[in-house]
Amino acid sequence: MALRNIVYSSEPLIRKKSKVITDFDERLDILLEDMKETMRKNEGVGLAAVQVGVLKRAVVIEACGQYFELINPVILNSEGTQTGPEGCLSVKNVSGDVVRPYKVTINAQTRYGDNMVLTLEGMLAVVACHEIDHLDGILFIDKMIEKRD
Ligand code: CO
């Protein structure tokens, strides 16, 4: 396992669309382990593969005492709204309020390629939406309604 360097919002790569993962192999295992380690080291609550320079549709999330890996995640349904502050390891020194769904149902695959459907609420829904946006090159600052100091 290894720490990977964070890609910042000043780098064009962060705006690229990530590709669907079709190979559930050892390289994916290593990527996910490195992403987990890099997220923890940087005290993040989520990380998308593009943030470590890999344009693949993989995210890791760790919040509310739970850890998730989502491969090729797709939001099937969202309900309600919530507004709260967000930050991003790729966007230094900025935080601000974003409106997100309160609850999302997501279809994704595990690192072994098994399909799963999960429903996340509250902060976990916020983090999942934030990370899934990264897979399409979208940053929270694009959606921010108010900047916080
Ligand atoms: Co982010």
PDB file of C-alpha atoms and ligand atoms in Angstrom:
ATOM      1  CA  MET A   1       0.000   0.000   0.000  1.00  0.00           C
ATOM      2  CA  ALA A   2       1.125   3.490  -0.690  1.00  0.00           C
ATOM      3  CA  LEU A   3       0.065   7.041  -0.194  1.00  0.00           C
ATOM      4  CA  ARG A   4      -0.743   8.756  -3.466  1.00  0.00           C
ATOM      5  CA  ASN A   5      -0.456  12.413  -4.339  1.00  0.00           C
ATOM      6  CA  ILE A   6      -3.643  14.480  -4.376  1.00  0.00           C
ATOM      7  CA  VAL A   7      -4.626  16.122  -7.675  1.00  0.00           C
ATOM      8  CA  TYR A   8      -5.670  19.725  -7.081  1.00  0.00           C
ATOM      9  CA  SER A   9      -8.376  21.760  -8.763  1.00  0.00           C
ATOM     10  CA  SER A  10      -5.722  23.788 -10.612  1.00  0.00           C
ATOM     11  CA  GLU A  11      -4.870  20.680 -12.631  1.00  0.00           C
ATOM     12  CA  PRO A  12      -6.993  20.030 -15.763  1.00  0.00           C
ATOM     13  CA  LEU A  13      -7.232  16.310 -14.941  1.00  0.00           C
ATOM     14  CA  ILE A  14      -9.660  17.002 -12.091  1.00  0.00           C
ATOM     15  CA  ARG A  15     -12.260  18.148 -14.669  1.00  0.00           C
ATOM     16  CA  LYS A  16     -12.081  15.006 -16.793  1.00  0.00           C
ATOM     17  CA  LYS A  17     -14.783  12.359 -16.877  1.00  0.00           C
ATOM     18  CA  SER A  18     -13.732   9.058 -15.317  1.00  0.00           C
ATOM     19  CA  LYS A  19     -14.155   5.763 -17.155  1.00  0.00           C
ATOM     20  CA  VAL A  20     -16.311   2.797 -16.211  1.00  0.00           C
ATOM     21  CA  ILE A  21     -14.336   0.035 -14.500  1.00  0.00           C
ATOM     22  CA  THR A  22     -14.519  -3.322 -16.236  1.00  0.00           C
ATOM     23  CA  ASP A  23     -11.521  -5.124 -14.743  1.00  0.00           C
ATOM     24  CA  PHE A  24     -11.988  -6.221 -11.143  1.00  0.00           C
ATOM     25  CA  ASP A  25      -8.411  -7.235 -10.714  1.00  0.00           C
ATOM     26  CA  GLU A  26      -5.430  -6.813  -8.413  1.00  0.00           C
ATOM     27  CA  ARG A  27      -4.761  -3.336  -9.811  1.00  0.00           C
ATOM     28  CA  LEU A  28      -8.200  -2.262  -8.595  1.00  0.00           C
ATOM     29  CA  ASP A  29      -7.496  -3.765  -5.145  1.00  0.00           C
ATOM     30  CA  ILE A  30      -4.252  -1.799  -4.931  1.00  0.00           C
ATOM     31  CA  LEU A  31      -5.931   1.396  -6.118  1.00  0.00           C
ATOM     32  CA  LEU A  32      -8.686   1.086  -3.490  1.00  0.00           C
ATOM     33  CA  GLU A  33      -6.236   0.302  -0.683  1.00  0.00           C
ATOM     34  CA  ASP A  34      -4.097   3.282  -1.681  1.00  0.00           C
ATOM     35  CA  MET A  35      -7.173   5.520  -1.870  1.00  0.00           C
ATOM     36  CA  LYS A  36      -8.280   4.417   1.607  1.00  0.00           C
ATOM     37  CA  GLU A  37      -4.827   5.111   3.029  1.00  0.00           C
ATOM     38  CA  THR A  38      -4.582   8.478   1.255  1.00  0.00           C
ATOM     39  CA  MET A  39      -8.061   9.530   2.426  1.00  0.00           C
ATOM     40  CA  ARG A  40      -7.249   8.622   6.053  1.00  0.00           C
ATOM     41  CA  LYS A  41      -3.839  10.282   5.991  1.00  0.00           C
ATOM     42  CA  ASN A  42      -5.427  13.509   4.719  1.00  0.00           C
ATOM     43  CA  GLU A  43      -8.343  13.242   7.189  1.00  0.00           C
ATOM     44  CA  GLY A  44     -10.881  13.177   4.388  1.00  0.00           C
ATOM     45  CA  VAL A  45     -14.343  11.619   4.537  1.00  0.00           C
ATOM     46  CA  GLY A  46     -14.269  10.558   0.905  1.00  0.00           C
ATOM     47  CA  LEU A  47     -12.000  10.306  -2.102  1.00  0.00           C
ATOM     48  CA  ALA A  48     -12.547   9.686  -5.805  1.00  0.00           C
ATOM     49  CA  ALA A  49      -9.931   7.931  -7.947  1.00  0.00           C
ATOM     50  CA  VAL A  50      -9.463  11.030 -10.110  1.00  0.00           C
ATOM     51  CA  GLN A  51      -8.200  12.798  -6.983  1.00  0.00           C
ATOM     52  CA  VAL A  52      -5.194  10.488  -7.025  1.00  0.00           C
ATOM     53  CA  GLY A  53      -4.809  10.849 -10.791  1.00  0.00           C
ATOM     54  CA  VAL A  54      -6.695   7.751 -11.933  1.00  0.00           C
ATOM     55  CA  LEU A  55      -9.641   8.362 -14.288  1.00  0.00           C
ATOM     56  CA  LYS A  56     -11.689   5.388 -13.135  1.00  0.00           C
ATOM     57  CA  ARG A  57     -15.149   5.390 -11.594  1.00  0.00           C
ATOM     58  CA  ALA A  58     -14.187   4.394  -8.042  1.00  0.00           C
ATOM     59  CA  VAL A  59     -14.802   6.194  -4.767  1.00  0.00           C
ATOM     60  CA  VAL A  60     -14.104   5.475  -1.123  1.00  0.00           C
ATOM     61  CA  ILE A  61     -16.117   6.977   1.713  1.00  0.00           C
ATOM     62  CA  GLU A  62     -15.500   6.925   5.441  1.00  0.00           C
ATOM     63  CA  ALA A  63     -17.919   8.814   7.631  1.00  0.00           C
ATOM     64  CA  CYS A  64     -20.304   8.177  10.513  1.00  0.00           C
ATOM     65  CA  GLY A  65     -18.189   5.175  11.511  1.00  0.00           C
ATOM     66  CA  GLN A  66     -18.766   3.418   8.197  1.00  0.00           C
ATOM     67  CA  TYR A  67     -16.487   2.647   5.272  1.00  0.00           C
ATOM     68  CA  PHE A  68     -17.742   2.145   1.715  1.00  0.00           C
ATOM     69  CA  GLU A  69     -16.159   1.423  -1.632  1.00  0.00           C
ATOM     70  CA  LEU A  70     -18.320   2.246  -4.635  1.00  0.00           C
ATOM     71  CA  ILE A  71     -17.303   1.100  -8.110  1.00  0.00           C
ATOM     72  CA  ASN A  72     -19.234   2.559 -11.064  1.00  0.00           C
ATOM     73  CA  PRO A  73     -21.793   4.207  -8.735  1.00  0.00           C
ATOM     74  CA  VAL A  74     -25.048   5.500 -10.226  1.00  0.00           C
ATOM     75  CA  ILE A  75     -27.665   7.412  -8.257  1.00  0.00           C
ATOM     76  CA  LEU A  76     -30.980   5.673  -8.869  1.00  0.00           C
ATOM     77  CA  ASN A  77     -33.152   7.877  -6.711  1.00  0.00           C
ATOM     78  CA  SER A  78     -32.867  10.868  -4.426  1.00  0.00           C
ATOM     79  CA  GLU A  79     -35.242  12.286  -1.852  1.00  0.00           C
ATOM     80  CA  GLY A  80     -35.451  15.520   0.071  1.00  0.00           C
ATOM     81  CA  THR A  81     -32.762  18.150   0.452  1.00  0.00           C
ATOM     82  CA  GLN A  82     -30.191  19.234   3.002  1.00  0.00           C
ATOM     83  CA  THR A  83     -27.798  22.161   2.994  1.00  0.00           C
ATOM     84  CA  GLY A  84     -24.453  22.125   4.737  1.00  0.00           C
ATOM     85  CA  PRO A  85     -20.787  23.012   4.474  1.00  0.00           C
ATOM     86  CA  GLU A  86     -18.440  21.007   2.282  1.00  0.00           C
ATOM     87  CA  GLY A  87     -14.764  21.016   1.579  1.00  0.00           C
ATOM     88  CA  CYS A  88     -12.572  18.932  -0.679  1.00  0.00           C
ATOM     89  CA  LEU A  89      -9.027  17.595  -0.488  1.00  0.00           C
ATOM     90  CA  SER A  90      -8.536  18.858  -4.070  1.00  0.00           C
ATOM     91  CA  VAL A  91      -9.739  22.381  -3.273  1.00  0.00           C
ATOM     92  CA  LYS A  92      -7.488  23.996  -0.714  1.00  0.00           C
ATOM     93  CA  ASN A  93      -8.761  26.518   1.821  1.00  0.00           C
ATOM     94  CA  VAL A  94     -12.338  26.734   0.569  1.00  0.00           C
ATOM     95  CA  SER A  95     -15.487  25.583   2.281  1.00  0.00           C
ATOM     96  CA  GLY A  96     -19.052  26.492   1.619  1.00  0.00           C
ATOM     97  CA  ASP A  97     -22.658  25.426   1.645  1.00  0.00           C
ATOM     98  CA  VAL A  98     -24.043  23.047  -0.948  1.00  0.00           C
ATOM     99  CA  VAL A  99     -27.616  21.785  -1.362  1.00  0.00           C
ATOM    100  CA  ARG A 100     -27.716  17.994  -1.623  1.00  0.00           C
ATOM    101  CA  PRO A 101     -30.406  15.319  -1.456  1.00  0.00           C
ATOM    102  CA  TYR A 102     -31.208  14.101   2.059  1.00  0.00           C
ATOM    103  CA  LYS A 103     -31.323  10.508   0.934  1.00  0.00           C
ATOM    104  CA  VAL A 104     -29.941   8.699  -2.105  1.00  0.00           C
ATOM    105  CA  THR A 105     -30.270   5.179  -3.434  1.00  0.00           C
ATOM    106  CA  ILE A 106     -27.180   4.101  -5.329  1.00  0.00           C
ATOM    107  CA  ASN A 107     -26.390   1.183  -7.574  1.00  0.00           C
ATOM    108  CA  ALA A 108     -22.721   0.259  -7.550  1.00  0.00           C
ATOM    109  CA  GLN A 109     -20.347  -2.657  -7.686  1.00  0.00           C
ATOM    110  CA  THR A 110     -17.971  -3.994  -5.082  1.00  0.00           C
ATOM    111  CA  ARG A 111     -14.251  -4.397  -5.747  1.00  0.00           C
ATOM    112  CA  TYR A 112     -15.070  -8.000  -6.677  1.00  0.00           C
ATOM    113  CA  GLY A 113     -17.569  -6.911  -9.331  1.00  0.00           C
ATOM    114  CA  ASP A 114     -20.695  -7.862  -7.389  1.00  0.00           C
ATOM    115  CA  ASN A 115     -23.678  -5.590  -7.866  1.00  0.00           C
ATOM    116  CA  MET A 116     -25.161  -3.807  -4.854  1.00  0.00           C
ATOM    117  CA  VAL A 117     -27.868  -1.271  -4.123  1.00  0.00           C
ATOM    118  CA  LEU A 118     -27.542   0.886  -1.055  1.00  0.00           C
ATOM    119  CA  THR A 119     -29.462   3.760   0.474  1.00  0.00           C
ATOM    120  CA  LEU A 120     -27.542   6.473   2.305  1.00  0.00           C
ATOM    121  CA  GLU A 121     -28.916   9.369   4.339  1.00  0.00           C
ATOM    122  CA  GLY A 122     -27.655  12.535   5.953  1.00  0.00           C
ATOM    123  CA  MET A 123     -23.920  13.090   5.873  1.00  0.00           C
ATOM    124  CA  LEU A 124     -23.262   9.801   4.070  1.00  0.00           C
ATOM    125  CA  ALA A 125     -25.585  10.942   1.255  1.00  0.00           C
ATOM    126  CA  VAL A 126     -23.714  14.260   1.049  1.00  0.00           C
ATOM    127  CA  VAL A 127     -20.338  12.561   0.816  1.00  0.00           C
ATOM    128  CA  ALA A 128     -21.572  10.043  -1.761  1.00  0.00           C
ATOM    129  CA  CYS A 129     -23.022  12.808  -3.980  1.00  0.00           C
ATOM    130  CA  HIS A 130     -19.839  14.884  -3.639  1.00  0.00           C
ATOM    131  CA  GLU A 131     -17.633  11.923  -4.614  1.00  0.00           C
ATOM    132  CA  ILE A 132     -19.870  10.770  -7.470  1.00  0.00           C
ATOM    133  CA  ASP A 133     -19.747  14.329  -8.873  1.00  0.00           C
ATOM    134  CA  HIS A 134     -15.936  14.005  -9.020  1.00  0.00           C
ATOM    135  CA  LEU A 135     -16.360  11.118 -11.478  1.00  0.00           C
ATOM    136  CA  ASP A 136     -17.885  13.604 -13.930  1.00  0.00           C
ATOM    137  CA  GLY A 137     -15.374  16.357 -13.237  1.00  0.00           C
ATOM    138  CA  ILE A 138     -17.757  18.328 -11.027  1.00  0.00           C
ATOM    139  CA  LEU A 139     -16.455  20.050  -7.897  1.00  0.00           C
ATOM    140  CA  PHE A 140     -18.475  21.242  -4.897  1.00  0.00           C
ATOM    141  CA  ILE A 141     -17.417  24.825  -5.654  1.00  0.00           C
ATOM    142  CA  ASP A 142     -19.498  24.575  -8.857  1.00  0.00           C
ATOM    143  CA  LYS A 143     -22.598  24.048  -6.721  1.00  0.00           C
ATOM    144  CA  MET A 144     -21.678  26.134  -3.703  1.00  0.00           C
ATOM    145  CA  ILE A 145     -24.436  28.591  -2.784  1.00  0.00           C
ATOM    146  CA  GLU A 146     -22.468  30.404  -0.108  1.00  0.00           C
ATOM    147  CA  LYS A 147     -18.805  30.499   0.776  1.00  0.00           C
ATOM    148  CA  ARG A 148     -17.829  30.147   4.419  1.00  0.00           C
ATOM    149  CA  ASP A 149     -14.773  31.622   6.050  1.00  0.00           C
TER     150      ASP A 149
HETATM  151 CO    CO B   1     -13.917  16.372  -3.224  1.00  0.00          CO
END
